[in-house]
Short mmCIF file of C-alpha atoms and ligand atoms in Angstrom, two decimals:
data_model
loop_
_atom_site.label_atom_id
_atom_site.label_comp_id
_atom_site.label_asym_id
_atom_site.label_seq_id
_atom_site.Cartn_x
_atom_site.Cartn_y
_atom_site.Cartn_z
CA UNK B 1 -8.08 15.85 -66.90
CA UNK B 2 -10.78 17.50 -68.94
CA UNK B 3 -14.11 16.59 -67.44
CA UNK B 4 -16.95 19.05 -67.81
CA UNK B 5 -20.68 19.44 -68.36
CA UNK B 6 -21.94 20.42 -71.78
CA UNK B 7 -25.70 20.65 -72.45
CA UNK B 8 -26.34 18.89 -69.12
CA UNK B 9 -24.17 15.88 -69.99
CA UNK B 10 -20.76 15.11 -68.55
CA UNK B 11 -17.96 14.91 -71.11
CA UNK B 12 -14.56 13.35 -70.52
CA UNK B 13 -12.03 14.43 -73.13
CA UNK B 14 -14.91 15.57 -75.36
CA UNK B 15 -16.64 12.17 -75.11
CA UNK B 16 -20.21 12.10 -73.81
CA UNK B 17 -20.06 9.50 -71.04
CA UNK B 18 -23.82 8.78 -71.13
CA UNK B 19 -23.68 8.10 -74.84
CA UNK B 20 -20.79 5.61 -74.75
CA UNK B 21 -22.32 3.88 -71.74
CA UNK B 22 -25.16 2.67 -73.97
CA UNK B 23 -22.53 0.45 -75.60
CA UNK B 24 -20.28 -0.38 -72.65
CA UNK B 25 -21.39 -2.42 -69.65
CA UNK B 26 -20.89 -0.69 -66.32
CA UNK B 27 -18.85 -0.54 -64.22
CA UNK B 28 -15.85 0.30 -66.37
CA UNK B 29 -12.66 2.34 -66.22
CA UNK B 30 -12.10 5.03 -68.83
CA UNK B 31 -8.70 6.68 -69.34
CA UNK B 32 -7.54 9.69 -71.29
CA UNK B 33 -4.39 9.22 -73.36
CA UNK B 34 -4.09 12.98 -73.78
CA UNK B 35 -3.99 13.53 -70.01
CA UNK B 36 -1.34 10.83 -69.52
CA UNK B 37 0.85 12.37 -72.20
CA UNK B 38 0.33 15.86 -70.77
CA UNK B 39 1.35 14.62 -67.34
CA UNK B 40 4.47 12.99 -68.77
CA UNK B 41 5.32 16.13 -70.69
CA UNK B 42 5.04 18.21 -67.55
CA UNK B 43 7.93 16.20 -66.12
CA UNK B 44 10.06 15.95 -69.26
CA UNK B 45 9.75 19.65 -70.05
CA UNK B 46 11.11 20.47 -66.58
CA UNK B 47 13.89 17.90 -66.77
CA UNK B 48 15.00 19.31 -70.13
CA UNK B 49 18.55 18.30 -71.00
CA UNK B 50 19.33 17.01 -67.52
CA UNK B 51 20.89 13.52 -67.43
CA UNK B 52 17.71 11.85 -66.17
CA UNK B 53 15.36 8.93 -66.69
CA UNK B 54 11.68 8.64 -65.80
CA UNK B 55 10.87 5.09 -64.72
CA UNK B 56 7.07 4.93 -64.65
CA UNK B 57 5.95 3.00 -61.59
CA UNK B 58 4.08 0.08 -63.15
CA UNK B 59 2.10 -0.73 -60.00
CA UNK B 60 0.02 2.45 -60.40
CA UNK B 61 -1.66 1.15 -63.58
CA UNK B 62 -0.17 -1.83 -65.36
CA UNK B 63 -2.53 -2.20 -68.32
CA UNK B 64 -0.41 -3.24 -71.33
CA UNK B 65 -1.73 -0.36 -73.46
CA UNK B 66 -0.74 2.17 -70.82
CA UNK B 67 2.71 0.59 -70.52
CA UNK B 68 3.13 0.59 -74.28
CA UNK B 69 2.17 4.28 -74.37
CA UNK B 70 4.98 5.01 -71.90
CA UNK B 71 7.39 2.72 -73.77
CA UNK B 72 6.69 4.59 -77.02
CA UNK B 73 7.49 7.79 -75.18
CA UNK B 74 10.86 6.39 -74.10
CA UNK B 75 10.31 6.07 -70.39
CA UNK B 76 11.83 3.37 -68.27
CA UNK B 77 9.85 1.39 -65.69
CA UNK B 78 9.92 0.80 -61.95
CA UNK B 79 8.72 -2.75 -61.27
CA UNK B 80 8.13 -4.80 -58.13
CA UNK B 81 7.61 -8.32 -59.46
CA UNK B 82 8.46 -10.77 -62.21
CA UNK B 83 4.89 -10.33 -63.42
CA UNK B 84 5.40 -6.59 -63.88
CA UNK B 85 8.63 -7.27 -65.79
CA UNK B 86 6.76 -9.68 -68.05
CA UNK B 87 4.19 -6.92 -68.67
CA UNK B 88 6.89 -4.39 -69.56
CA UNK B 89 8.41 -6.87 -72.03
CA UNK B 90 4.98 -7.61 -73.55
CA UNK B 91 4.32 -3.89 -73.93
CA UNK B 92 7.58 -3.37 -75.82
CA UNK B 93 9.39 -1.62 -72.95
CA UNK B 94 13.18 -1.44 -72.88
CA UNK B 95 14.40 -3.76 -70.09
CA UNK B 96 17.65 -1.77 -69.97
CA UNK B 97 15.56 0.99 -68.45
CA UNK B 98 13.92 -1.12 -65.74
CA UNK B 99 14.61 -0.73 -62.02
CA UNK B 100 13.39 -3.55 -59.80
CA UNK B 101 12.19 -2.51 -56.31
CA UNK B 102 10.42 -4.50 -53.59
CA UNK B 103 11.38 -6.23 -50.34
CA UNK B 104 10.60 -9.80 -51.38
CA UNK B 105 12.22 -10.55 -54.74
CA UNK B 106 12.44 -14.32 -55.12
CA UNK B 107 15.45 -16.10 -56.63
CA UNK B 108 13.33 -16.94 -59.69
CA UNK B 109 12.41 -13.28 -60.16
CA UNK B 110 16.06 -12.26 -59.74
CA UNK B 111 17.10 -14.81 -62.38
CA UNK B 112 14.37 -13.63 -64.76
CA UNK B 113 15.44 -9.99 -64.33
CA UNK B 114 19.11 -10.88 -64.85
CA UNK B 115 18.29 -12.79 -68.03
CA UNK B 116 16.52 -9.69 -69.29
CA UNK B 117 19.40 -7.40 -68.50
CA UNK B 118 17.54 -4.83 -66.40
CA UNK B 119 19.13 -1.50 -65.50
CA UNK B 120 19.41 -2.41 -61.81
CA UNK B 121 17.94 -4.03 -58.73
CA UNK B 122 16.91 -1.61 -56.00
CA UNK B 123 18.22 -3.66 -53.08
CA UNK B 124 16.10 -3.50 -49.95
CA UNK B 125 18.19 -5.46 -47.40
CA UNK B 126 21.62 -6.91 -46.64
CA UNK B 127 20.30 -10.43 -47.13
CA UNK B 128 18.91 -9.54 -50.55
CA UNK B 129 22.24 -8.08 -51.67
CA UNK B 130 24.02 -11.34 -50.86
CA UNK B 131 21.26 -13.40 -52.47
CA UNK B 132 21.42 -11.38 -55.71
CA UNK B 133 25.20 -11.83 -55.69
CA UNK B 134 24.76 -15.59 -55.33
CA UNK B 135 22.12 -15.90 -58.06
CA UNK B 136 24.16 -13.75 -60.46
CA UNK B 137 27.29 -15.80 -59.70
CA UNK B 138 25.44 -19.03 -60.47
CA UNK B 139 24.54 -17.55 -63.88
CA UNK B 140 28.03 -16.24 -64.55
CA UNK B 141 26.72 -12.68 -64.58
CA UNK B 142 27.29 -9.46 -62.66
CA UNK B 143 24.11 -7.83 -61.33
CA UNK B 144 23.82 -4.05 -61.39
CA UNK B 145 22.48 -2.94 -58.01
CA UNK B 146 21.43 0.24 -56.29
CA UNK B 147 21.02 0.22 -52.51
CA UNK B 148 17.73 1.59 -51.22
CA UNK B 149 18.20 3.78 -48.19
CA UNK B 150 15.38 4.39 -45.77
CA UNK B 151 15.84 8.11 -45.10
CA UNK B 152 13.63 8.05 -42.00
CA UNK B 153 11.59 11.05 -43.08
CA UNK B 154 7.88 11.50 -42.34
CA UNK B 155 6.17 12.18 -45.69
CA UNK B 156 2.95 13.34 -43.93
CA UNK B 157 0.66 11.05 -45.88
CA UNK B 158 -1.67 8.17 -44.99
CA UNK B 159 0.25 5.71 -42.72
CA UNK B 160 -0.38 2.83 -45.14
CA UNK B 161 1.49 4.63 -47.90
CA UNK B 162 4.53 5.84 -45.96
CA UNK B 163 7.66 3.90 -46.88
CA UNK B 164 10.55 5.98 -45.58
CA UNK B 165 9.96 5.81 -41.83
CA UNK B 166 12.16 3.71 -39.53
CA UNK B 167 9.20 1.44 -38.69
CA UNK B 168 8.48 0.67 -42.38
CA UNK B 169 9.69 -2.55 -44.02
CA UNK B 170 11.36 -0.75 -46.93
CA UNK B 171 15.02 -0.01 -47.58
CA UNK B 172 18.17 -0.24 -45.53
CA UNK B 173 18.57 1.88 -42.43
CA UNK B 174 20.45 5.10 -42.83
CA UNK B 175 22.98 4.03 -40.16
CA UNK B 176 23.85 0.70 -41.80
CA UNK B 177 23.95 1.61 -45.43
CA UNK B 178 27.43 3.13 -45.63
CA UNK B 179 28.96 -0.09 -44.31
CA UNK B 180 26.90 -2.11 -46.77
CA UNK B 181 28.15 -0.02 -49.70
CA UNK B 182 31.71 -0.71 -48.50
CA UNK B 183 31.06 -4.48 -48.08
CA UNK B 184 29.38 -4.66 -51.51
CA UNK B 185 32.64 -3.66 -53.16
CA UNK B 186 34.05 -7.04 -52.07
CA UNK B 187 31.29 -8.99 -53.82
CA UNK B 188 32.30 -10.29 -57.23
CA UNK B 189 28.88 -10.72 -58.85
CA UNK B 190 27.30 -7.37 -58.07
CA UNK B 191 28.26 -3.92 -59.26
CA UNK B 192 26.91 -1.06 -57.17
CA UNK B 193 25.76 1.56 -59.64
CA UNK B 194 23.37 3.68 -57.59
CA UNK B 195 21.49 4.68 -54.49
CA UNK B 196 17.75 5.00 -54.29
CA UNK B 197 14.98 5.97 -51.92
CA UNK B 198 11.21 6.42 -51.98
CA UNK B 199 9.50 7.94 -48.96
CA UNK B 200 5.84 7.28 -49.73
CA UNK B 201 2.93 8.14 -51.96
CA UNK B 202 0.35 10.94 -52.30
CA UNK B 203 2.75 13.48 -50.77
CA UNK B 204 1.45 17.03 -50.88
CA UNK B 205 4.29 18.93 -49.21
CA UNK B 206 7.66 19.75 -50.68
CA UNK B 207 9.55 19.62 -47.38
CA UNK B 208 9.71 15.82 -46.95
CA UNK B 209 11.05 15.49 -50.51
CA UNK B 210 13.67 18.18 -49.88
CA UNK B 211 14.65 16.81 -46.47
CA UNK B 212 15.12 13.29 -47.77
CA UNK B 213 17.06 14.47 -50.84
CA UNK B 214 19.39 16.46 -48.59
CA UNK B 215 19.93 13.44 -46.36
CA UNK B 216 20.75 11.28 -49.37
CA UNK B 217 23.05 13.96 -50.75
CA UNK B 218 25.13 13.92 -47.56
CA UNK B 219 25.24 10.13 -47.81
CA UNK B 220 26.48 10.41 -51.39
CA UNK B 221 29.23 12.75 -50.18
CA UNK B 222 30.26 10.20 -47.56
CA UNK B 223 30.33 7.52 -50.26
CA UNK B 224 32.62 9.71 -52.35
CA UNK B 225 34.93 10.15 -49.34
CA UNK B 226 35.09 6.36 -49.19
CA UNK B 227 35.99 6.09 -52.87
CA UNK B 228 32.52 4.96 -53.98
CA UNK B 229 31.14 6.73 -57.02
CA UNK B 230 27.68 6.15 -58.43
CA UNK B 231 26.10 6.21 -61.89
CA UNK B 232 22.74 7.34 -60.63
CA UNK B 233 20.57 8.55 -57.77
CA UNK B 234 16.98 7.33 -57.89
CA UNK B 235 14.66 9.67 -56.01
CA UNK B 236 11.58 7.41 -56.18
CA UNK B 237 8.05 8.66 -56.79
CA UNK B 238 5.36 9.93 -54.48
CA UNK B 239 4.18 13.26 -55.87
CA UNK B 240 0.55 13.68 -54.80
CA UNK B 241 -2.42 14.77 -56.89
CA UNK B 242 -5.46 16.81 -55.95
CA UNK B 243 -8.37 14.48 -55.17
CA UNK B 244 -10.39 16.98 -53.17
CA UNK B 245 -9.14 20.41 -54.18
CA UNK B 246 -6.05 20.02 -51.99
CA UNK B 247 -3.13 22.24 -52.92
CA UNK B 248 -0.41 20.16 -54.58
CA UNK B 249 3.23 20.67 -55.37
CA UNK B 250 3.70 21.44 -59.04
CA UNK B 251 6.03 19.21 -61.03
CA UNK B 252 7.99 22.36 -61.80
CA UNK B 253 8.65 23.08 -58.09
CA UNK B 254 9.38 19.43 -57.36
CA UNK B 255 11.84 18.93 -60.21
CA UNK B 256 13.52 22.30 -59.66
CA UNK B 257 14.11 21.69 -55.94
CA UNK B 258 15.53 18.24 -56.51
CA UNK B 259 17.72 19.27 -59.42
CA UNK B 260 19.08 22.07 -57.25
CA UNK B 261 20.10 19.59 -54.58
CA UNK B 262 21.86 17.17 -56.93
CA UNK B 263 23.02 19.58 -59.67
CA UNK B 264 26.72 19.45 -58.81
CA UNK B 265 27.02 15.73 -59.40
CA UNK B 266 27.74 13.92 -62.65
CA UNK B 267 25.29 11.09 -62.16
CA UNK B 268 21.93 10.41 -63.76
CA UNK B 269 18.77 11.22 -61.79
CA UNK B 270 16.07 8.58 -61.96
CA UNK B 271 12.46 9.39 -61.02
CA UNK B 272 9.76 6.77 -60.37
CA UNK B 273 6.42 8.60 -60.62
CA UNK B 274 3.21 6.60 -60.76
CA UNK B 275 0.12 8.39 -59.47
CA UNK B 276 1.14 11.81 -60.82
CA UNK B 277 1.32 10.36 -64.35
CA UNK B 278 -1.95 8.43 -64.48
CA UNK B 279 -4.08 9.27 -61.43
CA UNK B 280 -6.13 12.12 -62.87
CA UNK B 281 -6.27 10.42 -66.28
CA UNK B 282 -8.93 7.89 -65.31
CA UNK B 283 -12.54 7.70 -64.20
CA UNK B 284 -14.71 4.82 -63.02
CA UNK B 285 -18.17 4.80 -64.57
CA UNK B 286 -20.87 3.07 -62.56
CA UNK B 287 -24.66 2.85 -62.56
CA UNK B 288 -27.18 3.40 -59.76
CA UNK B 289 -28.81 0.06 -58.92
CA UNK B 290 -30.88 1.00 -55.88
CA UNK B 291 -31.67 3.85 -53.52
CA UNK B 292 -32.49 3.15 -49.89
CA UNK B 293 -32.62 4.90 -46.55
CA UNK B 294 -32.40 3.55 -43.04
CA UNK B 295 -34.29 4.18 -39.81
CA UNK B 296 -32.01 7.05 -38.79
CA UNK B 297 -32.61 8.86 -42.06
CA UNK B 298 -29.35 7.97 -43.77
CA UNK B 299 -29.59 7.63 -47.55
CA UNK B 300 -27.64 5.07 -49.53
CA UNK B 301 -26.99 5.21 -53.23
CA UNK B 302 -26.22 1.63 -54.21
CA UNK B 303 -24.16 1.46 -57.42
CA UNK B 304 -22.87 -1.44 -59.49
CA UNK B 305 -19.18 -0.80 -58.65
CA UNK B 306 -17.87 -2.00 -55.31
CA UNK B 307 -14.72 -2.22 -53.26
CA UNK B 308 -13.61 -5.09 -55.49
CA UNK B 309 -13.46 -2.54 -58.36
CA UNK B 310 -12.07 0.42 -56.39
CA UNK B 311 -10.39 -0.39 -53.10
CA UNK B 312 -8.89 2.99 -52.27
CA UNK B 313 -11.82 4.39 -50.26
CA UNK B 314 -12.02 1.44 -47.80
CA UNK B 315 -8.28 0.77 -47.80
CA UNK B 316 -7.01 4.30 -47.15
CA UNK B 317 -10.23 6.14 -46.46
CA UNK B 318 -9.35 7.83 -49.74
CA UNK B 319 -11.54 10.58 -51.16
CA UNK B 320 -12.65 10.58 -54.80
CA UNK B 321 -14.91 13.23 -56.26
CA UNK B 322 -18.25 11.80 -57.42
CA UNK B 323 -20.30 13.36 -60.22
CA UNK B 324 -23.56 12.65 -62.02
CA UNK B 325 -23.19 11.91 -65.73
CA UNK B 326 -26.30 13.99 -66.48
CA UNK B 327 -27.94 16.98 -64.90
CA UNK B 328 -31.46 15.76 -64.14
CA UNK B 329 -34.42 17.44 -62.60
CA UNK B 330 -34.33 15.76 -59.18
CA UNK B 331 -34.00 16.92 -55.62
CA UNK B 332 -30.43 16.94 -54.34
CA UNK B 333 -29.96 14.32 -51.61
CA UNK B 334 -27.06 13.54 -49.27
CA UNK B 335 -25.97 9.95 -49.94
CA UNK B 336 -23.38 7.46 -48.88
CA UNK B 337 -22.39 5.97 -52.23
CA UNK B 338 -21.97 2.25 -51.64
CA UNK B 339 -21.34 -0.90 -53.65
CA UNK B 340 -23.10 -4.26 -53.70
CA UNK B 341 -20.40 -6.13 -51.70
CA UNK B 342 -21.30 -7.65 -48.37
CA UNK B 343 -18.95 -5.53 -46.28
CA UNK B 344 -19.70 -2.34 -44.39
CA UNK B 345 -16.36 -1.07 -45.73
CA UNK B 346 -17.79 -1.24 -49.25
CA UNK B 347 -18.18 2.45 -49.96
CA UNK B 348 -17.01 4.76 -52.75
CA UNK B 349 -17.82 8.02 -51.04
CA UNK B 350 -19.58 9.24 -47.92
CA UNK B 351 -22.02 12.13 -47.49
CA UNK B 352 -22.16 13.25 -51.11
CA UNK B 353 -24.84 15.64 -52.31
CA UNK B 354 -26.16 14.21 -55.60
CA UNK B 355 -29.12 14.61 -57.95
CA UNK B 356 -29.62 11.19 -59.40
CA UNK B 357 -31.93 8.22 -59.79
CA UNK B 358 -31.98 4.46 -60.34
CA UNK B 359 -30.44 3.65 -63.73
CA UNK B 360 -28.43 6.90 -63.89
CA UNK B 361 -24.64 6.91 -64.22
CA UNK B 362 -22.28 8.05 -61.49
CA UNK B 363 -18.65 8.97 -62.20
CA UNK B 364 -15.85 8.39 -59.71
CA UNK B 365 -13.04 10.78 -60.58
CA UNK B 366 -9.24 10.43 -60.47
CA UNK B 367 -9.15 6.65 -60.51
CA UNK B 368 -6.38 6.16 -63.07
CA UNK B 369 -3.83 5.15 -60.41
CA UNK B 370 -4.22 2.32 -57.90
CA UNK B 371 -7.73 1.73 -59.26
CA UNK B 372 -8.12 -1.28 -61.54
CA UNK B 373 -4.77 -2.73 -60.37
CA UNK B 374 -6.14 -3.18 -56.85
CA UNK B 375 -9.35 -4.81 -58.03
CA UNK B 376 -10.33 -8.36 -57.14
CA UNK B 377 -12.98 -10.99 -57.74
CA UNK B 378 -14.37 -10.75 -54.21
CA UNK B 379 -18.02 -11.88 -54.08
CA UNK B 380 -17.34 -13.66 -57.42
CA UNK B 381 -17.58 -10.41 -59.29
CA UNK B 382 -15.85 -10.27 -62.67
CA UNK B 383 -13.27 -7.48 -62.95
CA UNK B 384 -14.52 -4.59 -65.03
CA UNK B 385 -13.39 -3.54 -68.48
CA UNK B 386 -10.86 -0.81 -69.20
CA UNK B 387 -11.16 1.70 -72.05
CA UNK B 388 -9.04 4.58 -73.27
CA UNK B 389 -9.87 7.70 -75.26
CA UNK B 390 -7.32 8.04 -78.05
CA UNK B 391 -7.62 10.67 -80.76
CA UNK B 392 -11.28 11.24 -79.93
CA UNK B 393 -12.32 7.58 -80.05
CA UNK B 394 -12.88 5.08 -77.29
CA UNK B 395 -10.85 1.87 -77.45
CA UNK B 396 -11.22 -1.22 -75.29
CA UNK B 397 -7.88 -2.06 -73.66
CA UNK B 398 -9.18 -4.85 -71.45
CA UNK B 399 -12.49 -6.61 -71.86
CA UNK B 400 -14.75 -7.08 -68.91
CA UNK B 401 -14.19 -10.52 -67.36
CA UNK B 402 -16.71 -13.32 -67.80
CA UNK B 403 -17.62 -15.62 -64.94
CA UNK B 404 -15.72 -18.43 -66.69
CA UNK B 405 -12.56 -16.30 -66.48
CA UNK B 406 -12.81 -16.12 -62.74
CA UNK B 407 -13.67 -19.77 -62.20
CA UNK B 408 -10.36 -20.60 -63.93
CA UNK B 409 -9.51 -24.22 -63.42
CA UNK B 410 -11.29 -24.57 -60.07
CA UNK B 411 -12.58 -28.11 -59.63
CA UNK B 412 -16.29 -28.78 -59.25
CA UNK B 413 -15.83 -32.06 -57.36
CA UNK B 414 -13.15 -32.95 -54.87
CA UNK B 415 -14.13 -36.60 -54.50
CA UNK B 416 -14.57 -37.85 -58.02
CA UNK B 417 -14.32 -41.62 -58.31
N1 LIG G 501 8.58 3.74 -56.38
C1 LIG G 501 8.34 2.88 -55.39
C2 LIG G 501 9.47 2.07 -54.85
C3 LIG G 501 7.06 2.74 -54.84
O1 LIG G 501 6.83 1.88 -53.85
C4 LIG G 501 6.01 3.53 -55.38
C5 LIG G 501 4.65 3.47 -54.79
O2 LIG G 501 4.43 3.68 -53.66
C6 LIG G 501 6.29 4.40 -56.43
C7 LIG G 501 7.58 4.48 -56.91
C8 LIG G 501 5.23 5.25 -57.07
O3 LIG G 501 4.68 6.14 -56.19
P1 LIG G 501 3.61 7.20 -56.68
O4 LIG G 501 2.56 6.46 -57.41
O5 LIG G 501 3.13 7.82 -55.44
O6 LIG G 501 4.33 8.18 -57.57
#
């Protein structure tokens, strides 16, 4: 992302954040279309002519404008609910390029996906395979399915975002999957078209990706020996980004290594990146409401964004860089940057050296992925607005909620006569 100081003001994609914040109520998310497209291009340029499909992982940021940007750039989508499929359809996405992951697909969601002719279901258990077969049969259709293997590889990331370990709920165990592929051939309303796996998120080392790909490759060879050929291998997502100057794997290295492993096969390679496409393309803009210190000399910077707006710090102890929107003539102070929510876990960053004051803006970096999508109305706080910079102008892509939006159809009186 391009975020830099110019004449003591912080600019994001050449937009002066302080200036636009006179018009936009804080807190709000601001995204850069240019950065998203650059991120996408850094994958597509590496994939070149390879028979491949990028299925953007909708859960990372499901705003309709972001989805429509991907749709216009011909990506497919990785979804995990009927709601996400509805979003893809609304955004003009091609349902023929949708893969449906997730351990708890309901019969209604399966029916909805079948009606919309998705590319395939990423099947997460034996029970689900039989259930999809039954639902498809009842509709007189044949469901395209890919079986998700749990490669039992440690991705060396936060435990809450590992998905390919034997103790995780995802996928089918490596030891059982061959038999399931063989049994699936007997089912009349499913067609097994692929194999998929996804080992976790925010992965910063190449080795777990390579190890899992090699394991899946040997599984594919076993499938071939058993007369099972596939149309695609879906390698999931998970490529990490640099939140705190960590070294990351470049998309070039990642794509090259994986292509090398699967290059001798005819099938299509599907990728499901989320964070690496949108993570560094977003910031959260918030305002300082209060400054306080406690009896042991700890300083708190209380801002108007809380854990209901950005859950990653309390949920995963995630680090986000925090910057001042203006360089002001103040003493630098070490703060815990906290929100207004009544939870001790309500923090955005700990022990940050900042020069700021009440009423000044504070920018939380790299919040384009798993930011707004994880927000809630906890403490009856309306969800914040979302904006995008497109061709040098700022466009609203989701208005800030009003209190009436969050009351919904809640009833004022239970015992009306
Ligand atoms: N695919 C699946 C099945 C996922 O569960 C996820 C998220 O964890 C992703 C893709 C996207 O991962 P990331 O955002 O780390 O690229």
